[in-house]
Short mmCIF file of C-alpha atoms in Angstrom, two decimals:
data_model
loop_
_atom_site.label_atom_id
_atom_site.label_comp_id
_atom_site.label_asym_id
_atom_site.label_seq_id
_atom_site.Cartn_x
_atom_site.Cartn_y
_atom_site.Cartn_z
CA MET A 1 18.05 -18.57 -2.79
CA THR A 2 17.97 -17.14 0.71
CA LYS A 3 21.55 -18.08 1.50
CA THR A 4 22.87 -16.83 -1.83
CA LEU A 5 21.27 -13.41 -1.51
CA THR A 6 22.27 -12.85 2.09
CA THR A 7 25.97 -13.66 1.75
CA GLY A 8 26.83 -10.33 0.09
CA ALA A 9 28.24 -7.56 2.27
CA PRO A 10 28.84 -9.89 5.26
CA ALA A 11 28.52 -8.48 8.75
CA PRO A 12 31.34 -8.80 11.30
CA GLU A 13 31.48 -12.28 12.77
CA ARG A 14 31.01 -11.12 16.37
CA GLU A 15 28.44 -8.41 15.70
CA PRO A 16 26.00 -8.43 18.66
CA ARG A 17 22.52 -9.71 17.95
CA THR A 18 19.70 -7.31 18.60
CA GLY A 19 16.25 -8.23 19.88
CA LEU A 20 14.93 -7.87 16.33
CA ASP A 21 17.59 -10.28 15.06
CA ARG A 22 16.54 -12.87 17.64
CA VAL A 23 12.84 -12.49 16.79
CA LEU A 24 13.55 -12.82 13.08
CA ALA A 25 15.73 -15.86 13.67
CA THR A 26 12.93 -17.48 15.68
CA ILE A 27 10.40 -16.81 12.91
CA GLU A 28 12.79 -18.15 10.30
CA ARG A 29 13.50 -21.35 12.26
CA ALA A 30 9.79 -21.95 12.89
CA GLY A 31 8.93 -21.31 9.27
CA ASN A 32 11.70 -23.57 8.01
CA ALA A 33 10.37 -26.32 10.25
CA LEU A 34 7.06 -26.25 8.38
CA PRO A 35 6.78 -28.63 5.44
CA ASN A 36 6.12 -27.49 1.90
CA PRO A 37 2.45 -26.38 1.60
CA ILE A 38 1.67 -29.39 -0.58
CA ALA A 39 3.17 -31.75 1.99
CA LEU A 40 1.35 -29.80 4.72
CA PHE A 41 -2.02 -30.43 3.10
CA ALA A 42 -1.16 -34.06 2.34
CA SER A 43 -0.38 -34.51 6.04
CA LEU A 44 -3.63 -32.77 6.93
CA LEU A 45 -5.52 -35.17 4.65
CA VAL A 46 -4.00 -38.16 6.42
CA LEU A 47 -4.80 -36.65 9.82
CA LEU A 48 -8.35 -35.88 8.72
CA ALA A 49 -8.82 -39.45 7.54
CA ALA A 50 -7.71 -40.80 10.91
CA VAL A 51 -9.73 -38.31 12.97
CA SER A 52 -12.92 -38.77 10.94
CA THR A 53 -12.65 -42.53 11.28
CA ALA A 54 -12.06 -42.36 15.04
CA LEU A 55 -15.03 -40.01 15.50
CA SER A 56 -17.21 -42.24 13.33
CA LEU A 57 -16.34 -45.31 15.39
CA ALA A 58 -17.24 -43.32 18.51
CA ASP A 59 -20.66 -42.49 16.97
CA VAL A 60 -20.03 -38.74 17.19
CA GLY A 61 -22.63 -36.49 15.59
CA VAL A 62 -23.45 -32.81 15.44
CA THR A 63 -26.66 -30.82 15.22
CA VAL A 64 -26.46 -27.60 13.26
CA PRO A 65 -28.16 -24.74 15.15
CA GLY A 66 -31.46 -23.88 13.52
CA THR A 67 -32.09 -27.42 12.30
CA ASP A 68 -33.37 -30.62 13.87
CA GLU A 69 -31.07 -32.81 11.82
CA THR A 70 -28.16 -34.58 13.48
CA LYS A 71 -25.23 -35.22 11.19
CA ASP A 72 -23.12 -38.26 11.99
CA VAL A 73 -19.39 -38.06 11.31
CA ASN A 74 -18.39 -40.32 8.40
CA GLY A 75 -15.04 -42.08 8.56
CA LEU A 76 -12.81 -41.90 5.49
CA LEU A 77 -10.96 -45.11 6.45
CA SER A 78 -14.07 -47.24 6.03
CA GLY A 79 -15.60 -49.15 3.17
CA ALA A 80 -17.99 -46.29 2.39
CA GLY A 81 -15.20 -43.73 2.77
CA VAL A 82 -12.81 -45.51 0.43
CA ALA A 83 -15.58 -46.01 -2.15
CA TRP A 84 -16.49 -42.32 -1.92
CA LEU A 85 -12.86 -41.24 -2.38
CA LEU A 86 -12.37 -43.49 -5.40
CA GLU A 87 -15.49 -42.12 -7.05
CA ASN A 88 -14.81 -38.48 -6.20
CA LEU A 89 -11.03 -37.95 -6.22
CA VAL A 90 -11.06 -36.57 -9.77
CA PRO A 91 -14.40 -34.69 -9.51
CA ASN A 92 -13.22 -33.07 -6.26
CA PHE A 93 -10.35 -31.52 -8.18
CA ALA A 94 -12.13 -30.86 -11.46
CA ALA A 95 -15.04 -29.08 -9.78
CA PHE A 96 -12.91 -27.10 -7.30
CA PRO A 97 -13.98 -23.49 -8.02
CA PRO A 98 -10.59 -21.71 -7.72
CA ILE A 99 -8.89 -23.84 -10.36
CA ALA A 100 -10.71 -22.80 -13.52
CA ALA A 101 -11.33 -19.19 -12.48
CA VAL A 102 -7.70 -18.55 -11.50
CA LEU A 103 -6.25 -20.17 -14.61
CA VAL A 104 -8.64 -18.26 -16.87
CA MET A 105 -7.67 -14.96 -15.25
CA ILE A 106 -3.96 -15.82 -15.30
CA MET A 107 -4.04 -16.42 -19.06
CA ALA A 108 -5.50 -13.00 -19.81
CA VAL A 109 -3.61 -11.00 -17.16
CA GLY A 110 -0.41 -12.80 -18.15
CA LEU A 111 -0.89 -11.73 -21.74
CA ALA A 112 -1.36 -8.09 -20.67
CA GLU A 113 1.74 -8.31 -18.46
CA LYS A 114 4.00 -9.96 -21.04
CA THR A 115 3.11 -7.47 -23.77
CA GLY A 116 4.38 -4.73 -21.45
CA LEU A 117 0.96 -3.12 -20.98
CA LEU A 118 0.85 -3.24 -17.17
CA GLU A 119 4.35 -1.84 -16.69
CA THR A 120 3.67 0.90 -19.25
CA VAL A 121 0.52 1.91 -17.40
CA MET A 122 2.52 2.23 -14.18
CA ARG A 123 5.27 4.21 -15.89
CA ALA A 124 2.74 6.55 -17.44
CA THR A 125 1.09 7.10 -14.07
CA LEU A 126 4.17 7.50 -11.89
CA ALA A 127 6.34 9.48 -14.29
CA ARG A 128 3.79 12.31 -14.40
CA ALA A 129 3.17 12.52 -10.65
CA PRO A 130 4.39 15.77 -9.02
CA ARG A 131 7.24 15.40 -6.55
CA SER A 132 5.05 16.05 -3.51
CA VAL A 133 2.37 13.61 -4.68
CA LEU A 134 4.79 10.88 -5.75
CA PRO A 135 4.74 8.81 -2.50
CA TYR A 136 0.94 8.74 -2.57
CA ALA A 137 0.86 7.77 -6.26
CA VAL A 138 3.32 4.91 -5.62
CA ALA A 139 1.32 3.68 -2.63
CA LEU A 140 -2.02 3.88 -4.43
CA ILE A 141 -0.75 1.97 -7.46
CA ALA A 142 0.99 -0.59 -5.24
CA CYS A 143 -2.30 -1.24 -3.43
CA GLN A 144 -3.78 -2.34 -6.77
CA ALA A 145 -0.82 -4.58 -7.54
CA HIS A 146 -2.43 -7.97 -6.90
CA LEU A 147 -3.73 -7.51 -10.44
CA MET A 148 -0.19 -8.45 -11.55
CA SER A 149 0.05 -11.34 -9.09
CA ASP A 150 3.54 -11.91 -7.64
CA VAL A 151 5.14 -10.07 -10.56
CA ALA A 152 4.24 -6.87 -8.70
CA ASN A 153 6.95 -7.62 -6.12
CA ILE A 154 9.53 -7.61 -8.90
CA VAL A 155 8.29 -4.69 -11.02
CA ILE A 156 6.93 -2.01 -8.69
CA PRO A 157 9.77 -1.56 -6.10
CA PRO A 158 12.61 -0.86 -8.57
CA LEU A 159 10.34 1.25 -10.74
CA ALA A 160 9.31 3.31 -7.69
CA ALA A 161 12.98 3.73 -6.77
CA MET A 162 13.79 5.06 -10.24
CA VAL A 163 10.88 7.48 -10.18
CA PHE A 164 11.85 8.76 -6.73
CA LYS A 165 15.44 9.29 -7.82
CA SER A 166 14.43 11.14 -10.98
CA ALA A 167 12.24 13.44 -8.84
CA GLY A 168 15.11 14.21 -6.46
CA ARG A 169 13.76 12.07 -3.64
CA HIS A 170 15.45 9.18 -1.82
CA PRO A 171 15.26 6.10 -4.11
CA VAL A 172 15.35 3.73 -1.14
CA ALA A 173 12.10 5.27 0.13
CA GLY A 174 10.49 4.43 -3.20
CA LEU A 175 12.00 0.94 -3.24
CA ILE A 176 10.97 -0.06 0.29
CA GLY A 177 7.71 1.89 0.28
CA GLY A 178 6.64 0.36 -3.01
CA PHE A 179 7.35 -3.15 -1.73
CA ALA A 180 5.62 -2.48 1.59
CA CYS A 181 2.43 -1.19 -0.04
CA VAL A 182 2.36 -4.05 -2.55
CA GLY A 183 2.49 -6.59 0.27
CA ALA A 184 0.65 -4.95 3.15
CA GLY A 185 -2.16 -3.84 0.84
CA TYR A 186 -1.97 -6.86 -1.44
CA ALA A 187 -5.58 -7.99 -1.09
CA ALA A 188 -7.04 -4.49 -1.44
CA GLY A 189 -7.68 -2.64 -4.68
CA PHE A 190 -10.40 -1.48 -7.02
CA THR A 191 -8.93 -3.80 -9.65
CA ILE A 192 -10.05 -7.42 -9.95
CA GLY A 193 -7.64 -10.25 -10.63
CA SER A 194 -6.83 -13.90 -10.10
CA LEU A 195 -6.46 -13.38 -6.33
CA ASP A 196 -10.16 -12.54 -6.07
CA ALA A 197 -11.06 -15.66 -8.04
CA LEU A 198 -8.87 -17.75 -5.76
CA TYR A 199 -10.41 -16.37 -2.57
CA VAL A 200 -14.04 -16.66 -3.64
CA GLY A 201 -13.64 -20.20 -4.93
CA ILE A 202 -12.34 -21.40 -1.57
CA THR A 203 -15.02 -19.36 0.21
CA GLN A 204 -17.73 -21.12 -1.81
CA GLN A 205 -16.38 -24.52 -0.85
CA ALA A 206 -15.98 -23.54 2.81
CA ALA A 207 -19.54 -22.22 3.05
CA ALA A 208 -20.82 -25.47 1.55
CA VAL A 209 -20.05 -27.18 4.86
CA LEU A 210 -23.42 -25.94 6.13
CA PRO A 211 -26.70 -27.15 4.64
CA GLY A 212 -28.43 -24.76 2.29
CA ALA A 213 -25.28 -22.73 1.55
CA ALA A 214 -25.83 -23.21 -2.19
CA SER A 215 -28.57 -20.58 -2.05
CA LEU A 216 -26.07 -17.93 -0.92
CA HIS A 217 -24.99 -15.67 -3.77
CA ILE A 218 -21.18 -15.89 -3.47
CA HIS A 219 -19.50 -14.26 -6.47
CA LEU A 220 -16.23 -12.65 -7.46
CA LEU A 221 -17.26 -9.15 -6.31
CA ILE A 222 -18.51 -9.95 -2.79
CA ASN A 223 -15.71 -7.80 -1.31
CA TYR A 224 -15.48 -5.17 -4.04
CA PHE A 225 -16.92 -2.19 -2.14
CA PHE A 226 -14.66 -2.99 0.79
CA THR A 227 -11.46 -3.54 -1.20
CA ALA A 228 -12.02 -0.55 -3.49
CA SER A 229 -12.57 1.88 -0.62
CA SER A 230 -9.77 0.28 1.40
CA SER A 231 -7.26 0.76 -1.41
CA LEU A 232 -7.92 4.51 -1.49
CA VAL A 233 -7.47 4.88 2.28
CA LEU A 234 -4.45 2.56 2.40
CA GLY A 235 -2.93 4.39 -0.56
CA ALA A 236 -3.17 7.66 1.37
CA LEU A 237 -1.81 5.97 4.50
CA GLY A 238 1.04 4.36 2.60
CA GLY A 239 1.98 7.65 0.98
CA PHE A 240 2.03 9.35 4.39
CA LEU A 241 4.23 6.61 5.88
CA ILE A 242 6.65 6.77 2.95
CA SER A 243 6.88 10.55 2.97
CA ARG A 244 6.67 11.38 6.68
CA VAL A 245 8.05 8.29 8.44
CA LEU A 246 10.28 6.21 6.17
CA GLU A 247 12.03 8.84 4.03
CA PRO A 248 13.04 11.19 6.87
CA ARG A 249 14.66 8.28 8.71
CA LEU A 250 16.85 7.52 5.69
CA GLY A 251 18.68 10.84 5.83
CA PRO A 252 20.16 12.64 2.82
CA TYR A 253 20.76 10.54 -0.26
CA THR A 254 24.21 10.19 -1.78
CA ALA A 255 24.59 8.12 -4.93
CA ALA A 256 27.00 5.19 -4.69
CA GLY A 257 29.85 5.01 -7.20
CA ASP A 258 28.67 1.73 -8.74
CA GLU A 259 24.97 2.60 -8.66
CA PRO A 260 23.07 1.73 -11.86
CA PRO A 261 22.51 4.69 -14.20
CA GLN A 262 19.18 6.49 -14.14
CA GLU A 263 16.71 4.97 -16.57
CA ASP A 264 14.56 7.17 -18.79
CA LEU A 265 10.94 6.73 -17.68
CA ALA A 266 9.42 8.65 -20.57
CA LEU A 267 7.12 6.62 -22.82
CA THR A 268 7.99 6.12 -26.44
CA ARG A 269 5.65 7.25 -29.19
CA ALA A 270 4.67 3.62 -29.80
CA GLN A 271 3.86 3.09 -26.10
CA ARG A 272 1.70 6.22 -25.98
CA ARG A 273 -0.12 5.11 -29.11
CA GLY A 274 -0.57 1.65 -27.62
CA LEU A 275 -2.13 3.08 -24.44
CA LEU A 276 -4.45 5.30 -26.50
CA TRP A 277 -5.78 2.45 -28.63
CA THR A 278 -6.04 0.14 -25.63
CA GLY A 279 -8.08 2.74 -23.74
CA LEU A 280 -10.42 3.21 -26.69
CA VAL A 281 -10.96 -0.53 -27.13
CA LEU A 282 -11.63 -1.04 -23.41
CA ALA A 283 -14.05 1.89 -23.36
CA GLY A 284 -15.97 0.33 -26.24
CA TYR A 285 -15.98 -3.06 -24.55
CA ALA A 286 -17.26 -1.58 -21.26
CA ALA A 287 -19.97 0.29 -23.14
CA VAL A 288 -21.21 -2.93 -24.74
CA VAL A 289 -21.35 -4.72 -21.37
CA LEU A 290 -23.24 -1.83 -19.75
CA VAL A 291 -25.73 -1.62 -22.62
CA LEU A 292 -26.42 -5.32 -22.22
CA TRP A 293 -26.88 -4.93 -18.44
CA LEU A 294 -28.25 -1.54 -17.41
CA PRO A 295 -31.35 -0.79 -19.55
CA ALA A 296 -34.71 -2.20 -18.51
CA GLY A 297 -35.23 -5.59 -20.11
CA ALA A 298 -31.53 -5.94 -20.98
CA PRO A 299 -30.45 -9.56 -21.55
CA LEU A 300 -27.87 -9.51 -18.74
CA ARG A 301 -30.36 -8.47 -16.06
CA GLY A 302 -31.18 -11.08 -13.44
CA ALA A 303 -34.50 -12.74 -12.69
CA GLY A 304 -37.27 -10.15 -12.55
CA GLY A 305 -34.97 -7.50 -14.00
CA ALA A 306 -32.67 -7.49 -10.95
CA PHE A 307 -29.14 -6.10 -11.02
CA VAL A 308 -28.14 -8.48 -8.19
CA PRO A 309 -27.95 -11.36 -8.73
CA SER A 310 -27.45 -11.22 -12.47
CA PRO A 311 -25.39 -12.91 -15.20
CA VAL A 312 -22.95 -9.98 -15.05
CA LEU A 313 -21.95 -10.81 -11.47
CA SER A 314 -22.01 -14.58 -11.85
CA GLY A 315 -20.14 -14.24 -15.14
CA ILE A 316 -17.67 -11.56 -14.09
CA VAL A 317 -14.68 -13.87 -14.67
CA PRO A 318 -15.32 -14.29 -18.43
CA ILE A 319 -16.15 -10.57 -18.67
CA LEU A 320 -12.81 -9.65 -17.08
CA PHE A 321 -11.06 -12.28 -19.20
CA GLY A 322 -12.41 -10.57 -22.30
CA ALA A 323 -11.28 -7.15 -21.04
CA PHE A 324 -7.70 -8.23 -20.31
CA LEU A 325 -7.50 -10.26 -23.50
CA LEU A 326 -8.61 -7.32 -25.64
CA ALA A 327 -6.29 -4.95 -23.77
CA GLY A 328 -3.28 -7.24 -24.14
CA LEU A 329 -3.94 -7.93 -27.83
CA THR A 330 -4.53 -4.29 -28.66
CA TYR A 331 -1.43 -3.04 -26.88
CA GLY A 332 0.78 -5.90 -28.06
CA VAL A 333 -0.19 -5.48 -31.71
CA THR A 334 0.18 -1.69 -31.54
CA VAL A 335 3.69 -1.69 -30.01
CA LYS A 336 4.63 -4.87 -31.89
CA THR A 337 5.41 -7.01 -28.84
CA LEU A 338 2.95 -9.41 -30.46
CA THR A 339 3.77 -10.21 -34.05
CA GLY A 340 1.55 -13.23 -34.61
CA THR A 341 -0.75 -15.78 -33.04
CA GLU A 342 2.26 -17.80 -31.89
CA ASP A 343 3.32 -14.94 -29.61
CA VAL A 344 -0.16 -14.79 -28.10
CA VAL A 345 -0.26 -18.51 -27.43
CA THR A 346 3.27 -18.47 -25.98
CA ALA A 347 2.52 -15.57 -23.62
CA MET A 348 -0.65 -17.19 -22.30
CA SER A 349 0.98 -20.62 -22.06
CA ASP A 350 3.95 -19.27 -20.11
CA SER A 351 1.60 -17.63 -17.64
CA VAL A 352 -0.22 -20.91 -17.02
CA ARG A 353 3.04 -22.88 -16.89
CA ASN A 354 4.19 -20.74 -13.96
CA MET A 355 1.08 -21.90 -12.05
CA ALA A 356 2.11 -25.59 -11.99
CA GLY A 357 2.91 -25.54 -8.27
CA TYR A 358 -0.40 -23.84 -7.53
CA VAL A 359 -2.32 -26.50 -9.48
CA VAL A 360 -0.68 -29.31 -7.51
CA LEU A 361 -1.43 -27.50 -4.24
CA MET A 362 -5.07 -27.03 -5.25
CA PHE A 363 -5.38 -30.74 -6.09
CA VAL A 364 -4.49 -31.68 -2.52
CA ALA A 365 -6.42 -28.77 -0.98
CA ALA A 366 -9.51 -29.75 -2.97
CA GLN A 367 -9.40 -33.25 -1.45
CA VAL A 368 -9.00 -31.88 2.08
CA ILE A 369 -11.97 -29.51 1.74
CA ALA A 370 -14.09 -32.20 0.09
CA VAL A 371 -13.34 -34.62 2.94
CA PHE A 372 -14.19 -31.87 5.44
CA ASN A 373 -17.61 -31.60 3.78
CA TRP A 374 -18.34 -35.29 3.20
CA SER A 375 -17.17 -36.50 6.61
CA ASN A 376 -19.08 -33.74 8.47
CA VAL A 377 -15.90 -32.97 10.42
CA GLY A 378 -16.12 -29.47 8.97
CA VAL A 379 -19.62 -29.01 10.41
CA LEU A 380 -18.47 -30.37 13.76
CA LEU A 381 -15.47 -28.01 13.92
CA ALA A 382 -17.56 -25.03 12.82
CA VAL A 383 -20.22 -25.64 15.47
CA LYS A 384 -17.60 -26.19 18.19
CA ALA A 385 -15.65 -23.08 17.10
CA ALA A 386 -18.80 -20.96 17.14
CA ALA A 387 -19.70 -22.30 20.60
CA LEU A 388 -16.17 -21.59 21.87
CA LEU A 389 -16.24 -18.01 20.59
CA ASN A 390 -19.62 -17.54 22.25
CA SER A 391 -18.42 -19.01 25.55
CA VAL A 392 -15.44 -16.65 25.81
CA GLY A 393 -17.46 -13.63 24.71
CA LEU A 394 -15.79 -13.27 21.31
CA THR A 395 -18.82 -12.55 19.18
CA GLY A 396 -19.66 -9.85 16.71
CA PHE A 397 -16.81 -7.67 15.53
CA TRP A 398 -14.46 -8.81 18.31
CA ALA A 399 -14.55 -12.29 16.82
CA VAL A 400 -13.58 -10.76 13.47
CA VAL A 401 -10.68 -8.89 15.10
CA ALA A 402 -9.45 -12.08 16.78
CA PHE A 403 -9.64 -13.91 13.44
CA VAL A 404 -7.66 -11.18 11.66
CA LEU A 405 -4.92 -11.31 14.31
CA LEU A 406 -4.79 -15.12 14.11
CA VAL A 407 -4.38 -14.99 10.33
CA ALA A 408 -1.76 -12.24 10.65
CA VAL A 409 0.32 -14.48 12.93
CA LEU A 410 -0.14 -17.56 10.73
CA ASN A 411 0.87 -15.47 7.73
CA LEU A 412 4.35 -15.14 9.22
CA PHE A 413 4.84 -18.85 8.67
CA ILE A 414 2.48 -19.76 5.79
CA VAL A 415 2.96 -17.02 3.20
CA SER A 416 0.88 -18.68 0.51
CA GLY A 417 -2.55 -17.04 0.59
CA SER A 418 -4.22 -19.97 -1.15
CA ALA A 419 -2.71 -22.43 1.31
CA LEU A 420 -3.65 -20.35 4.35
CA TRP A 421 -7.24 -19.66 3.23
CA SER A 422 -7.68 -23.34 2.34
CA LEU A 423 -6.50 -24.15 5.86
CA VAL A 424 -8.61 -21.74 7.93
CA GLY A 425 -11.56 -21.07 5.61
CA PRO A 426 -13.33 -24.43 6.00
CA VAL A 427 -13.52 -23.87 9.77
CA PHE A 428 -14.06 -20.15 10.20
CA VAL A 429 -16.39 -19.39 7.27
CA PRO A 430 -19.12 -21.74 8.56
CA ALA A 431 -18.33 -20.87 12.20
CA PHE A 432 -18.94 -17.20 11.50
CA MET A 433 -22.06 -18.08 9.53
CA LEU A 434 -23.38 -19.77 12.67
CA LEU A 435 -22.64 -16.53 14.53
CA GLY A 436 -24.67 -14.56 12.00
CA MET A 437 -21.82 -13.29 9.82
CA SER A 438 -21.72 -13.75 6.06
CA PRO A 439 -18.99 -15.54 4.09
CA ALA A 440 -18.22 -12.15 2.51
CA LEU A 441 -17.27 -10.81 5.95
CA SER A 442 -15.04 -13.80 6.73
CA GLN A 443 -13.27 -13.39 3.40
CA ALA A 444 -12.81 -9.64 3.93
CA ALA A 445 -11.30 -10.25 7.37
CA PHE A 446 -8.93 -12.85 5.93
CA ARG A 447 -7.72 -10.37 3.32
CA ILE A 448 -6.47 -8.07 6.10
CA GLY A 449 -4.54 -10.67 8.07
CA ASP A 450 -3.18 -12.34 4.93
CA SER A 451 -1.66 -9.06 3.70
CA ALA A 452 -0.37 -6.98 6.59
CA THR A 453 2.41 -9.17 8.02
CA GLY A 454 3.69 -10.85 4.86
CA ILE A 455 6.23 -8.09 4.22
CA ILE A 456 8.27 -8.77 7.38
CA THR A 457 8.50 -12.55 7.48
CA PRO A 458 11.71 -14.27 6.37
CA MET A 459 9.42 -16.85 4.76
CA ASN A 460 8.64 -14.32 2.01
CA PRO A 461 11.09 -15.10 -0.82
CA TYR A 462 10.64 -11.63 -2.32
CA LEU A 463 12.03 -10.11 0.86
CA PHE A 464 15.49 -11.37 -0.09
CA LEU A 465 15.06 -10.14 -3.64
CA LEU A 466 14.27 -6.72 -2.17
CA LEU A 467 17.42 -6.95 -0.06
CA ALA A 468 19.46 -7.56 -3.21
CA MET A 469 17.81 -4.51 -4.84
CA LEU A 470 18.49 -2.43 -1.71
CA ARG A 471 22.19 -3.28 -1.80
CA ARG A 472 22.49 -1.50 -5.14
CA TYR A 473 21.97 1.70 -3.15
CA GLU A 474 23.25 0.58 0.27
CA PRO A 475 25.91 -2.14 -0.19
CA ASP A 476 26.10 -2.86 3.55
CA ALA A 477 22.36 -3.26 4.10
CA ARG A 478 21.31 -6.17 6.30
CA LEU A 479 18.06 -8.09 6.57
CA GLY A 480 17.29 -6.79 10.06
CA THR A 481 17.60 -3.18 8.92
CA LEU A 482 15.36 -3.84 5.94
CA ILE A 483 12.64 -5.47 8.05
CA SER A 484 12.80 -2.69 10.64
CA ARG A 485 12.03 -0.23 7.86
CA LEU A 486 9.21 -2.37 6.51
CA ALA A 487 7.78 -2.88 9.99
CA VAL A 488 6.59 0.73 10.19
CA PHE A 489 3.88 -0.21 7.68
CA VAL A 490 2.55 -3.33 9.41
CA VAL A 491 0.67 -2.02 12.45
CA PRO A 492 -0.76 1.10 10.73
CA PHE A 493 -2.03 -0.95 7.78
CA LEU A 494 -3.45 -3.60 10.10
CA ALA A 495 -5.15 -1.06 12.39
CA VAL A 496 -6.53 1.21 9.66
CA TRP A 497 -7.75 -1.70 7.54
CA LEU A 498 -9.51 -3.17 10.57
CA ALA A 499 -11.05 0.23 11.26
CA ILE A 500 -12.39 0.37 7.70
CA LEU A 501 -13.93 -3.08 8.15
CA GLY A 502 -15.32 -1.88 11.49
CA ILE A 503 -17.07 1.00 9.71
CA PHE A 504 -18.63 -1.40 7.22
CA TYR A 505 -19.65 -3.68 10.10
CA GLY A 506 -20.96 -0.93 12.37
CA PHE A 507 -23.09 0.72 9.72
CA GLY A 508 -24.16 -2.55 8.09
CA LEU A 509 -22.73 -1.50 4.71
CA PRO A 510 -22.60 -4.15 1.98
CA LEU A 511 -19.09 -5.45 1.30
CA GLY A 512 -19.90 -5.92 -2.37
CA PRO A 513 -22.90 -6.12 -4.71
CA GLY A 514 -25.52 -8.15 -2.86
CA ALA A 515 -23.00 -9.11 -0.16
CA GLU A 516 -24.35 -8.04 3.21
CA ILE A 517 -22.44 -8.18 6.48
CA GLY A 518 -24.79 -10.46 8.38
CA LEU A 519 -26.86 -13.59 8.13
CA ASP A 520 -29.59 -14.89 10.40
CA PRO A 521 -27.53 -17.18 12.69
CA LEU A 522 -30.41 -19.65 12.83
CA ASP A 523 -31.04 -19.63 9.07
CA THR A 524 -28.72 -22.15 7.48
CA ASN A 525 -30.65 -21.99 4.25
CA GLY A 526 -29.08 -18.65 3.33
CA GLY A 527 -32.30 -16.66 3.68
#
């Protein structure tokens, strides 16, 4: 796909290469040298088997700080290891938390997307935004876009370009700005989707490396306060960068002769009616949930009448599933994009079918994380990593900053968030726990690094799709020019998002309901 999309509007054969071109070429070569994420994790599993066996034969053990227990490393390539793998290969996968939660969310969100509800909501929001507010509206909506999963990279940029053009603004600013805010703010948002389920499932497994981690209350909303507030700030920042930095650099806009005609963004009567009924149904659904949760003695209160933890937080995935399912059904039936049960089943099935590659990746990742836990290599690496950070003075928030920058660099080469979190989570979540930082903090830090740099790496397949969209307005556009325009978002998003996390850290603010910043570094029982 990359070669096909980049052959249009060829540059002169002897055009001099800029420093940016050389950097991008280096990133592309390094990324291309990496195996497919599934093969990467399969290789890691083989390496882990060999390393765990070698450490076991050397009688290596590790003592977790705060306990008197020494854990010996177990070798996978031993009689006990092979027996364990045979007995647990299927359970490792079946019980892997991200699998069920992500697929459940994908079914419901996919239904809402395929009925046209999500795109209609964006059209209704953007089409009414005043000209001066438009960049901020685009950026704010784009920072919620992980709700739509990767579809957001396809829907939001061209829609933003059309809205900008209809408002008399430069459509390329909307196109590039929309894409930049989708990617650089991808893990922010006050909306909850399959991405949150994916992250928290891996976080649960990574925290399980340490004894007593089961008592920690790790749920889907552990980063909600952080992501919701971040999306508002990043939306304002993104709007400023689009309006004051990106658009002025583009110069005056002149429509190309073969440019696609302007599309009417106004909603039809059926679409407006569909949004009205959907809003009413969701309001009723939310009211029912709140009535079952908020009053004293309500059935969805937690033990002793607590709000946190409670069945609402631990069961937020089925609650959100119900909300998206009702929204998709209501809108689809109203606008007649759903004409029968067969359409509903097909829409949900297609959404799950598109996740086949993810399921295979999670099968291998589940085995790697399970072997980390069983072999005690995960504990060993976590203790050594925590000791290393201590020895070089990288503790507290500076350790978080270093982790964010590491993830941001790795994200240039491993653009799959699930693959990258599965790779670094099992080491850094428990390592930070040993330094007194909660799994919620580790996950929040990962969100920043996993988002900010993804928009400028040639490993991002949607970057070349954006280039094809850009050439509708600028036929001679090149990849280097596109990335130079996107790059203006990377450092500001990275710096401001880190500053927001620093405020949460400095003031000890909870990152989500019941999700505090710190843990007692000597308390591995989650107290």
